[in-house]
């Protein structure tokens, strides 16, 4: 076992990990941050997306030991300081961008990364960016609407599929 330290959602954390411990496991089991979901363990579904040093990362493929000193942000860190939903989270709620909710944390984290790099994406750009995230419930339409609404764009013209 080796101790690893990092900052998660602005708070210094540390824990003993094996060399094979994934970031998703470190967060969920070691830090009790269960908002990061693990759907596939193969980097296919995107449910485990978090931000590492400002970049979207699938935490089921990142080793915790490799992230010594890193800044990590999880879905728990997306809320406003007063605990209310952040802009993207609120847009997902307002535009029904979730059903079962399993993929939602990864979708929100991916959306935040997209909007950081492209503050006003087109519908097509949103759809292309989400290719690494799987949702089995929604058909993506309302997820795309939610992301575009979070960017401040009018979503009334987005046609239902």
XYZ file of C-alpha atoms in Angstrom:
161
model
C 0.000 0.000 0.000
C 1.126 3.502 -0.844
C -0.350 6.763 0.346
C -1.707 9.111 -2.300
C -2.794 12.699 -1.708
C -4.842 14.943 -3.963
C -7.361 17.730 -3.784
C -10.944 16.632 -4.418
C -13.576 19.340 -4.825
C -11.268 21.827 -3.136
C -10.534 19.607 -0.119
C -7.194 17.902 0.547
C -7.669 14.128 0.804
C -5.336 11.179 1.101
C -5.549 7.454 1.415
C -3.618 4.231 1.171
C -3.986 2.537 -2.211
C -2.600 -0.431 -4.060
C -0.827 0.240 -7.333
C -3.852 -1.021 -9.253
C -6.431 1.153 -7.453
C -8.445 3.129 -9.968
C -9.424 6.731 -9.344
C -13.095 5.711 -9.432
C -12.462 3.205 -6.623
C -10.420 5.732 -4.617
C -13.249 8.259 -4.875
C -16.165 5.894 -4.262
C -14.726 3.579 -1.640
C -11.894 5.579 -0.100
C -13.563 8.986 -0.041
C -17.244 7.939 -0.032
C -17.948 10.130 -3.059
C -20.461 7.837 -4.688
C -21.714 10.311 -7.273
C -19.026 9.058 -9.638
C -20.656 5.983 -11.162
C -18.945 2.960 -12.670
C -20.931 1.374 -15.449
C -18.486 -0.646 -17.480
C -14.911 -0.573 -16.124
C -13.715 -0.413 -19.730
C -13.916 3.306 -20.551
C -16.924 2.804 -22.818
C -19.870 4.345 -20.973
C -18.636 7.656 -19.508
C -20.596 7.326 -16.246
C -17.333 7.790 -14.313
C -16.177 11.071 -15.876
C -14.512 13.490 -13.455
C -12.176 16.428 -14.035
C -8.487 15.991 -13.306
C -6.481 19.211 -13.401
C -9.302 20.780 -15.414
C -9.636 18.024 -18.020
C -12.402 15.429 -18.377
C -11.082 11.964 -17.497
C -12.793 8.590 -17.285
C -11.902 7.686 -13.725
C -12.257 3.947 -14.332
C -9.069 4.059 -16.407
C -6.927 6.386 -14.274
C -4.737 4.975 -11.521
C -5.039 6.835 -8.228
C -1.271 6.651 -7.666
C -0.645 8.497 -10.927
C -2.683 11.417 -9.615
C -0.553 12.348 -6.626
C -1.049 16.082 -6.067
C -3.782 16.377 -8.704
C -6.857 18.604 -8.533
C -9.953 16.419 -8.980
C -13.526 17.625 -9.363
C -16.454 15.243 -9.117
C -20.188 15.663 -9.567
C -20.376 16.515 -5.862
C -18.255 19.581 -6.638
C -20.609 20.892 -9.323
C -23.187 22.326 -6.919
C -23.168 25.982 -5.957
C -21.489 27.004 -2.694
C -24.890 27.137 -0.961
C -25.625 23.542 -1.998
C -28.118 24.414 -4.706
C -27.778 22.858 -8.140
C -25.146 24.318 -10.438
C -26.151 25.741 -13.827
C -25.614 22.505 -15.749
C -27.297 20.378 -13.086
C -30.282 22.745 -13.034
C -30.523 22.640 -16.833
C -30.603 18.827 -16.725
C -33.477 19.038 -14.244
C -35.346 21.775 -16.118
C -35.074 20.050 -19.502
C -35.581 16.479 -18.279
C -32.072 15.460 -19.305
C -32.204 12.391 -17.101
C -34.406 9.418 -16.441
C -32.825 6.719 -14.315
C -29.943 9.080 -13.487
C -27.147 6.535 -13.715
C -25.317 8.277 -16.571
C -26.147 11.786 -15.347
C -23.006 12.485 -13.273
C -20.762 11.598 -16.205
C -22.957 13.546 -18.625
C -22.844 16.644 -16.402
C -19.072 16.407 -16.025
C -18.629 15.932 -19.784
C -20.986 18.846 -20.440
C -18.930 21.070 -18.140
C -15.748 20.145 -20.023
C -17.407 20.861 -23.366
C -18.768 24.229 -22.246
C -15.396 25.222 -20.817
C -13.786 24.674 -24.222
C -16.774 25.667 -26.382
C -19.134 28.007 -24.511
C -21.777 28.071 -27.280
C -21.710 24.675 -29.005
C -24.081 23.784 -31.800
C -26.463 20.875 -31.416
C -24.197 18.760 -33.622
C -21.115 19.675 -31.588
C -22.874 18.612 -28.378
C -23.928 15.302 -29.920
C -20.413 14.624 -31.208
C -18.840 15.486 -27.852
C -21.132 13.063 -26.031
C -20.136 10.094 -28.195
C -18.080 8.751 -25.265
C -21.081 8.767 -22.907
C -23.824 6.162 -23.047
C -27.385 6.729 -21.891
C -29.768 3.818 -22.165
C -32.903 5.738 -21.181
C -33.256 9.176 -22.725
C -32.335 8.997 -26.385
C -30.039 12.004 -25.724
C -32.450 14.628 -27.051
C -33.162 16.260 -23.688
C -29.545 15.885 -22.603
C -28.502 17.905 -25.663
C -31.218 20.468 -24.902
C -30.052 20.732 -21.305
C -26.434 21.312 -22.301
C -27.381 23.948 -24.837
C -29.660 25.630 -22.286
C -26.810 25.625 -19.770
C -24.757 27.495 -22.358
C -27.415 30.214 -22.436
C -28.768 29.313 -25.861
C -32.445 29.245 -26.852
C -33.450 25.600 -27.129
C -37.013 26.103 -28.328
C -35.948 25.545 -31.944
C -34.413 22.126 -31.293
C -36.730 19.683 -32.999
C -37.782 16.500 -31.226
C -36.365 13.376 -32.751
